[in-house]
Short mmCIF file of C-alpha atoms in Angstrom, two decimals:
data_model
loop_
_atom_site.label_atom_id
_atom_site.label_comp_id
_atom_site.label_asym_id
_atom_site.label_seq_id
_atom_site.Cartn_x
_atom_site.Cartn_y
_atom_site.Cartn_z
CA UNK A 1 4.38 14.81 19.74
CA UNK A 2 5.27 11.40 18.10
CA UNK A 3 4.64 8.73 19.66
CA UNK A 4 6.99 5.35 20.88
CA UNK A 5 5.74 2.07 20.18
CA UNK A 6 7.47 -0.67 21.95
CA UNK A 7 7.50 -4.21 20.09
CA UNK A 8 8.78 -7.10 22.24
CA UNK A 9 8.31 -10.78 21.83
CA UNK A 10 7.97 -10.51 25.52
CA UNK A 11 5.55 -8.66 27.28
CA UNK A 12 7.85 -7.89 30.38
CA UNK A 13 10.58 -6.46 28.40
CA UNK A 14 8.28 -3.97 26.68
CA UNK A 15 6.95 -2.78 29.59
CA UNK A 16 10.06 -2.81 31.63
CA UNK A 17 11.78 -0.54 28.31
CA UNK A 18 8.30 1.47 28.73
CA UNK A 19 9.04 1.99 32.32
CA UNK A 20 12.93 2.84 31.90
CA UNK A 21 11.79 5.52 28.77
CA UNK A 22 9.25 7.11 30.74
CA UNK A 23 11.99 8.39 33.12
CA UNK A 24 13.09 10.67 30.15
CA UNK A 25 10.07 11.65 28.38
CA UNK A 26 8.00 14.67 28.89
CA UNK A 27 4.85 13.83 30.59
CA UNK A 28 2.23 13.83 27.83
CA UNK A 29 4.68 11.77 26.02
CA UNK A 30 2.72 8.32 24.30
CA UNK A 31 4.58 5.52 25.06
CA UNK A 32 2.73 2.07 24.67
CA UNK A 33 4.23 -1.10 25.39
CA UNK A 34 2.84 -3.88 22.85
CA UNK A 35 4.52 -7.14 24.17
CA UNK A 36 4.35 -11.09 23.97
CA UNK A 37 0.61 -12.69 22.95
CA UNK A 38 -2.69 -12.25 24.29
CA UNK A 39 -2.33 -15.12 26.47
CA UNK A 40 0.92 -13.89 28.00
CA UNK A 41 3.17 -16.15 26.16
CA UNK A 42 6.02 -15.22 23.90
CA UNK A 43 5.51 -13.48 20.56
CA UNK A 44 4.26 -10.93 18.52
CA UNK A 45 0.70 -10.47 17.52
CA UNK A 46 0.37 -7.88 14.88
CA UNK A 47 -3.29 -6.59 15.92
CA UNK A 48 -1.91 -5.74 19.39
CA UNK A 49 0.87 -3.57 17.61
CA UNK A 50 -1.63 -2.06 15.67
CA UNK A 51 -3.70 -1.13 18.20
CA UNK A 52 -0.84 0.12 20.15
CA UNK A 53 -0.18 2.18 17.11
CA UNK A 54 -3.09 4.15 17.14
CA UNK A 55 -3.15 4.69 20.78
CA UNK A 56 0.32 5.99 20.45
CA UNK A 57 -0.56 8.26 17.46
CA UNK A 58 -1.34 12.59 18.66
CA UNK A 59 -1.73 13.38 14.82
CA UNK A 60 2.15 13.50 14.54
CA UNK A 61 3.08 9.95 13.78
CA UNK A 62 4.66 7.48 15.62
CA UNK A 63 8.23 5.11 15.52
CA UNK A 64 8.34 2.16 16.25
CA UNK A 65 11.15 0.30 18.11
CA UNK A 66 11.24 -3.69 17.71
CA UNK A 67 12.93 -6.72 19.02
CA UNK A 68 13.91 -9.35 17.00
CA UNK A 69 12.95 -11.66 13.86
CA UNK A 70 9.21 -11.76 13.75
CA UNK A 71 8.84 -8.23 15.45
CA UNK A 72 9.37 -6.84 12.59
CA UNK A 73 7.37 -9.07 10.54
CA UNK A 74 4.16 -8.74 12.82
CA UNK A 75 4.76 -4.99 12.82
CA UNK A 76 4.89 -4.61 9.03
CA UNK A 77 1.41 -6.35 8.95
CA UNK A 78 0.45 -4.20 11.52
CA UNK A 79 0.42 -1.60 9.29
CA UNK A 80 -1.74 -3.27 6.46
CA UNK A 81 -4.35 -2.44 9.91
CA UNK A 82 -3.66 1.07 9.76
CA UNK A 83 -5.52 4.01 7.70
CA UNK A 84 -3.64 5.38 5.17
CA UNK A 85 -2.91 8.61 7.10
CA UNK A 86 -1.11 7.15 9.40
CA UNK A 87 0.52 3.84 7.92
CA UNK A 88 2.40 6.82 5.82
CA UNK A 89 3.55 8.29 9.22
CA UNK A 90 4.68 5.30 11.04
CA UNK A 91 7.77 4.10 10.73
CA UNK A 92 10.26 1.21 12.24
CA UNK A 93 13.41 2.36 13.68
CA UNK A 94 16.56 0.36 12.96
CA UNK A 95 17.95 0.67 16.40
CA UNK A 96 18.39 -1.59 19.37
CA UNK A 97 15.29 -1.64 21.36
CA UNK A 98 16.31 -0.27 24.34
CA UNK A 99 18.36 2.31 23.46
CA UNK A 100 16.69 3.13 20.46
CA UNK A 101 13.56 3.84 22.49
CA UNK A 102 15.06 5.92 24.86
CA UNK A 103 16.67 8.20 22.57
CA UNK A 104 13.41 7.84 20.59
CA UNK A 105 11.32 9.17 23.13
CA UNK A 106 14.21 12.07 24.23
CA UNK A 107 13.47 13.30 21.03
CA UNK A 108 10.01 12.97 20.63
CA UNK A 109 9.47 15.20 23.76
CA UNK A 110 11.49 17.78 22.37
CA UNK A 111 8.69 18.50 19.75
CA UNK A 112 10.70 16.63 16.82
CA UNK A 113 9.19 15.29 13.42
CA UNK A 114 9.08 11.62 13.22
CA UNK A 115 12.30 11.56 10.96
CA UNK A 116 14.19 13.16 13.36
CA UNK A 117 12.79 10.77 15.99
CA UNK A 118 13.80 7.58 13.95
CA UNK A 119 17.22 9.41 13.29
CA UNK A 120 18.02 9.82 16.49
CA UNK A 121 16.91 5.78 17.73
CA UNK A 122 19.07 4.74 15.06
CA UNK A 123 21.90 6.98 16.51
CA UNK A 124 21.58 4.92 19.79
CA UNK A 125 23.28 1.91 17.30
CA UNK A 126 26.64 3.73 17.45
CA UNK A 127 26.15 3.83 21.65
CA UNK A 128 29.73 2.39 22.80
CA UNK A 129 29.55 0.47 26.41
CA UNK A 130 33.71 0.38 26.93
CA UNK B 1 -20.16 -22.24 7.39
CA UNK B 2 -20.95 -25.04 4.72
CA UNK B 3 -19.98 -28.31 6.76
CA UNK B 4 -17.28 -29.24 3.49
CA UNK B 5 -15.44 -26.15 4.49
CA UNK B 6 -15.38 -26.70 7.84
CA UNK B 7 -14.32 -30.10 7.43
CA UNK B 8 -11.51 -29.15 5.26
CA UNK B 9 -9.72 -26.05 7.56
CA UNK B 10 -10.23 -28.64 10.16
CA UNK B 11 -8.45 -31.42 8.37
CA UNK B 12 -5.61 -29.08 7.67
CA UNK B 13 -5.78 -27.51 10.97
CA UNK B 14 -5.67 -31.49 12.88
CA UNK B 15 -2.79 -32.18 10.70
CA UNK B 16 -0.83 -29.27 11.87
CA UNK B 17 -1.67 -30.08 15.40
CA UNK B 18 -0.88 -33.71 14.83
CA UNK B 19 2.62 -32.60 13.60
CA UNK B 20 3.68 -30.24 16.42
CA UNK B 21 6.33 -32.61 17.64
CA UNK B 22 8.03 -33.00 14.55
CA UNK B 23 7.85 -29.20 13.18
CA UNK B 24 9.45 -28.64 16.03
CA UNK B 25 12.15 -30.81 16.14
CA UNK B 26 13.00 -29.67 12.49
CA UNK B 27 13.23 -26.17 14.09
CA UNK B 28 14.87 -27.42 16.98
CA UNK B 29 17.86 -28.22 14.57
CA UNK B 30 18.46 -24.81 13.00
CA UNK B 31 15.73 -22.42 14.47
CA UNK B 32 14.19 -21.31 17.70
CA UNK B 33 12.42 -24.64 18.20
CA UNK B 34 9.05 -23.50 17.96
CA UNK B 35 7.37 -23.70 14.94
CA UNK B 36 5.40 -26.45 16.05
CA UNK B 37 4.37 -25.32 19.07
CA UNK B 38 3.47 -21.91 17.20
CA UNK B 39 1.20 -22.91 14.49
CA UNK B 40 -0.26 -25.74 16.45
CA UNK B 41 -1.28 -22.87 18.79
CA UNK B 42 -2.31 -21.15 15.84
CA UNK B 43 -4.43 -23.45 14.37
CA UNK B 44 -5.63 -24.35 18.03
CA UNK B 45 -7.12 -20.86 17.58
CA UNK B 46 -8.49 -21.33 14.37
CA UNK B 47 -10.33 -24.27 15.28
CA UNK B 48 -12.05 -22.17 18.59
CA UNK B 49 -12.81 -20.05 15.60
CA UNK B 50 -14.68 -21.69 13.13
CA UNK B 51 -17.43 -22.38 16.12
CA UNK B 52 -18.34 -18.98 15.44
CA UNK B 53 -18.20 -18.81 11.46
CA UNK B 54 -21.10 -22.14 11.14
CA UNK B 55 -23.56 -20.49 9.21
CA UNK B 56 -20.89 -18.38 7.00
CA UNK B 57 -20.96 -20.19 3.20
CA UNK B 58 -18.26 -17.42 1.63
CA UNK B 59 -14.62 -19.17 1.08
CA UNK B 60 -13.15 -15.35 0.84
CA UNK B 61 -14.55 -14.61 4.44
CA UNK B 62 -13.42 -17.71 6.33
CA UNK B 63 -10.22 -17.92 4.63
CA UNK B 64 -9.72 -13.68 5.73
CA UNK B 65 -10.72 -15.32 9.32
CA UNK B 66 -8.10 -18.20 9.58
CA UNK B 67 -5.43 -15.61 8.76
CA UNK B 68 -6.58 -12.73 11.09
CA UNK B 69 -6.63 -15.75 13.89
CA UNK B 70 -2.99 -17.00 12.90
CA UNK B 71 -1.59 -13.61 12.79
CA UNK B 72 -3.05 -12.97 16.46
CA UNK B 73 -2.13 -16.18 17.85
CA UNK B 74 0.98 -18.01 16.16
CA UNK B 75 3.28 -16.01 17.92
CA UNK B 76 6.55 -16.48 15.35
CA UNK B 77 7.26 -15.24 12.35
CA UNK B 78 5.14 -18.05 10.89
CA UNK B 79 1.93 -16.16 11.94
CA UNK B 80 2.62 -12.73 9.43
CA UNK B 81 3.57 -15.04 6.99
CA UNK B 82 0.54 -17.63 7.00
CA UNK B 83 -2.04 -14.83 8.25
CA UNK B 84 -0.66 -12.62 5.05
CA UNK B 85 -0.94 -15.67 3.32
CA UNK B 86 -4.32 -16.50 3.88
CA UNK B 87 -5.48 -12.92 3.99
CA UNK B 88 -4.69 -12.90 0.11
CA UNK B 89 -5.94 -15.78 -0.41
CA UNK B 90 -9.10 -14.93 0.24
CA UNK B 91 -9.24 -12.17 -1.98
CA UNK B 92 -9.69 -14.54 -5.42
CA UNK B 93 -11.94 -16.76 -2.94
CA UNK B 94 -14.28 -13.75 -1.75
CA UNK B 95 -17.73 -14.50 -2.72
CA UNK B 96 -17.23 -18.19 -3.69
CA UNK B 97 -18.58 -21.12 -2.26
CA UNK B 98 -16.61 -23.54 -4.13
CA UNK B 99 -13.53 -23.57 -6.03
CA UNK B 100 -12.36 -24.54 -8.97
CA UNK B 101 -9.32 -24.97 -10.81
CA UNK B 102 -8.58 -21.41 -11.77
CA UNK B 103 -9.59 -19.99 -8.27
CA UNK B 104 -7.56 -21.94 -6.31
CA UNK B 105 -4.45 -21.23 -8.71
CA UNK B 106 -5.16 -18.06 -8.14
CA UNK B 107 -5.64 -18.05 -4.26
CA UNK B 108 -2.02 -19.86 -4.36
CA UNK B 109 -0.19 -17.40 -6.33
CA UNK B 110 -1.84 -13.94 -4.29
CA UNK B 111 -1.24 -16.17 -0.97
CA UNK B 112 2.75 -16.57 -2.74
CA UNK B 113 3.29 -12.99 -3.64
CA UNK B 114 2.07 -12.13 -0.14
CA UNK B 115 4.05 -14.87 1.52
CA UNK B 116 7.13 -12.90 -0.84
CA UNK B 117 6.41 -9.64 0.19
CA UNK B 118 5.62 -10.19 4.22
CA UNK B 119 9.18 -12.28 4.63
CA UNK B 120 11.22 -10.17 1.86
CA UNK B 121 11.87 -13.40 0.63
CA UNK B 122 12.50 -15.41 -3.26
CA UNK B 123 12.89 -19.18 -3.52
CA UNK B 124 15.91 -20.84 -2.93
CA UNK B 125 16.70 -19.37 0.65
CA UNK B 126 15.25 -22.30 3.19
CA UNK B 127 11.70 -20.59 3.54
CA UNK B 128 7.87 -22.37 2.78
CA UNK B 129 8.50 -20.75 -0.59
CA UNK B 130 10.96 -23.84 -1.37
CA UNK B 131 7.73 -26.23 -0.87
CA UNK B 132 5.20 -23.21 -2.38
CA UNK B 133 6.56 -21.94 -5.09
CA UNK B 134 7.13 -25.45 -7.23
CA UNK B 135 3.72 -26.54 -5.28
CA UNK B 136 2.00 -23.70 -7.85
CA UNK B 137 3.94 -23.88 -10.93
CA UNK B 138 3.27 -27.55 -10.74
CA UNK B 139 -0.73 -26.86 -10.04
CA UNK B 140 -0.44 -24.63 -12.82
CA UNK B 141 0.81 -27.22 -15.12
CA UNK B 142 -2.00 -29.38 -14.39
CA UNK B 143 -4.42 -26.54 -14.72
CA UNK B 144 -3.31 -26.20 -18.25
CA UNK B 145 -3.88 -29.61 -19.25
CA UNK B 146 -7.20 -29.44 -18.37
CA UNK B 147 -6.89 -31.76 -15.06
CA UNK B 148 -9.31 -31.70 -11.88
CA UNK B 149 -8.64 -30.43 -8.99
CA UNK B 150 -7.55 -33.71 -7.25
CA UNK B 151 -5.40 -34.52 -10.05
CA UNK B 152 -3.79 -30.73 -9.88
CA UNK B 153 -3.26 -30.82 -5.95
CA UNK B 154 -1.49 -34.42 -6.26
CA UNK B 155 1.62 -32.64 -8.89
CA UNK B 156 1.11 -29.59 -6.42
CA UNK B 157 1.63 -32.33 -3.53
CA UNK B 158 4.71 -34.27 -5.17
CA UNK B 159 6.61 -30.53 -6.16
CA UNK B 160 6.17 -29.56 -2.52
CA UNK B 161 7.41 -32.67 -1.26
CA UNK B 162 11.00 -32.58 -3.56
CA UNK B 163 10.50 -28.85 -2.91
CA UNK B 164 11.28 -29.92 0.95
CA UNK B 165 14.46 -32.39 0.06
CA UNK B 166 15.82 -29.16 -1.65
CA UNK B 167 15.64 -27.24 1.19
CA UNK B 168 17.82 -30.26 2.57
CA UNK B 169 20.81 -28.99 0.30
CA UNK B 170 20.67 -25.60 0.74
CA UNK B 171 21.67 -22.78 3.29
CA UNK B 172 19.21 -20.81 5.12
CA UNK B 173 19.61 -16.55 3.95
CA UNK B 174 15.99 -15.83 6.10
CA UNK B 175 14.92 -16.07 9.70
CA UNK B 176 16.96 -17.72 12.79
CA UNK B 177 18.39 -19.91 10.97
CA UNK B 178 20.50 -17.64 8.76
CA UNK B 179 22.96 -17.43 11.88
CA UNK B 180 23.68 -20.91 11.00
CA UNK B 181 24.97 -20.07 7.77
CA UNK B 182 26.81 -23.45 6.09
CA UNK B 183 25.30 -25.26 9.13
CA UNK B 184 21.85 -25.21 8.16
CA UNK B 185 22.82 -27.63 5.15
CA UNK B 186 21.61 -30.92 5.61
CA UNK B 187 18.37 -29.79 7.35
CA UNK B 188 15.36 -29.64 5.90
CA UNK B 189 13.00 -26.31 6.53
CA UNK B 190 10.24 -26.66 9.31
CA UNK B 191 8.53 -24.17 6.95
CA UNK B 192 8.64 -25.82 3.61
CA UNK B 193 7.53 -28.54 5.62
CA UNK B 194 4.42 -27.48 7.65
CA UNK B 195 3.32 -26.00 3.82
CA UNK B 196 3.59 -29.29 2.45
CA UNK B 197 1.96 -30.68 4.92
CA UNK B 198 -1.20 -28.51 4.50
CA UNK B 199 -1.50 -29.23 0.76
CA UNK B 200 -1.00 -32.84 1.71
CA UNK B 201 -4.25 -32.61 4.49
CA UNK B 202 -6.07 -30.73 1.81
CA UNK B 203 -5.70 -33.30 -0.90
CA UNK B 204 -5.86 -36.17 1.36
CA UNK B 205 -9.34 -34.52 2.59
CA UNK B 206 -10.63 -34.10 -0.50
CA UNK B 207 -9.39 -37.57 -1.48
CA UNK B 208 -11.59 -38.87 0.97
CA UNK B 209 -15.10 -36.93 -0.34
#
């Protein structure tokens, strides 16, 4: 199952998305939240997304859903932490971060590949609210 | 740690702390406000650091430890982009217990190209590379003439500094302030300027040896 990786510049919004998610995923479903810094301030530290990487990872890759700015900065060095294996099966979705990781993880517990998990968080872009 | 290298992160480190207030009002103007507070908490970090690194002589290994610390404690987007920075800058470095010319135009170009790669980034877009990128080509000069290292940091030094009033007539394309779009004219880049400033602390610290 692929795992969700939540990347939030605070940690209260990833864990409140990891919360919200876990409603709709499948109970051995990985979803780890990897927000704000060590000290519980805001930002992104790039070791904690790694980490949250590999605790996220089964064996069938994992997507990774990000904030804003510097999320996505800290999570592409995350990767340079990662084993080759599985920095080629980790991938950022384009998506907004709630929504994506929602449908994300939807997906993920149906048994899907990580493409079709990153295609489906960047469906939640096209979401209409009225 | 060899004291001289101690001294010097620390001198570079100081500097950025000393600067907080004024990174971040430069940020304040066209960014998120924070790049002061960010890399002073960075470098706050680095400095609890280096207590541990005192009997470690290898340039390549402390430099590889300032950049892990920035990238797990800046916070911004300043902390990939310095951490990558200094992570490939210590890959010329690794093994060395002094530097030379050559090494440290080589240290500056890897710590460019990862600077480049990390932010997606070329010159001419509001970014540290507007203070980085002339900073080397105008090391490089010097190189080539056969000046010291002094002598090389000082052109480095004055092409980061112009490299910062450029960034004063330009528009941001990168980062927060790309929002701004024609706005961001007239400002000049909190990033080109904490980079300047840390060539600055390095040459004035080795001015003072």
């Amino acid at each position: 199952m692929v795992g969700v990786v939540i990347v939030s510049h605070s940690q209260k919004v990833a864990e409140g998305i990891r919360e919200m998610a876990l409603q709709m995923s499948a109970p051995e479903q990985k979803i780890i939240a990897a927000g704000g810094m060590a000290d519980g301030g805001i930002g992104t530290d790039a070791f904690q997304v790694s980490e949250a990487i590999i605790a996220a990872n089964t064996g069938d890759g994992v997507a990774v859903m990000v904030d804003l700015g510097s999320a996505v900065l800290s999570t592409e060095t995350a990767f340079e932490f990662l084993d080759e294996e599985l920095r080629a099966n980790v991938q950022i979705a384009d998506a907004p971060i709630l929504e994506g990781a929602i449908s994300a993880v939807v997906e993920a517990s149906l048994g899907s590949a990580l493409a079709a998990v990153i295609a489906t968080a960047e469906g939640a872009r096209a979401l209409k609210k009225c | 740690m060899s004291g001289e290298l101690y001294e010097v992160i620390s001198a570079v480190g100081e500097t950025i702390i000393g600067n907080r207030q004024m990174l971040t009002d430069l940020d304040a103007a066209i960014g998120d406000g924070d790049h002061g507070i960010n890399m002073a908490r960075g470098f706050e970090a680095v400095k609890a650091k280096l207590q541990t690194l005192e009997t470690e002589s290898d340039i390549g290994k402390v430099l590889k430890t300032v950049g892990m610390t920035l990238i797990s404690s800046v916070g911004g987007a300043a902390g990939p982009l310095y951490g990558t920075a200094f992570l490939r800058a210590a890959v010329p470095s690794q093994g060395k217990t002094e530097l030379d010319v050559e090494t440290i135009g080589l240290m500056l170009e890897a710590a460019i190209a990862g600077i480049k790669e990390r932010g997606k980034a070329t010159t001419g877009e509001k970014t540290m590379l507007d203070a980085l990128v002339p900073a080397h080509e105008a090391f490089q000069d010097g190189a080539k003439t056969g000046k010291s290292v002094i002598e090389c940091l000082e052109l480095a030094c004055e092409a980061a500094q112009q490299g910062v009033e450029f960034t004063k007539t330009i528009i941001a394309t990168k980062g927060r302030a790309s929002y701004l779009g024609e706005r961001s004219r007239g400002h000049q880049d909190p990033g080109a300027t904490s980079s300047y400033i840390m060539l600055k602390a390095l040459l004035e610290h080795l001015r003072r040896q």
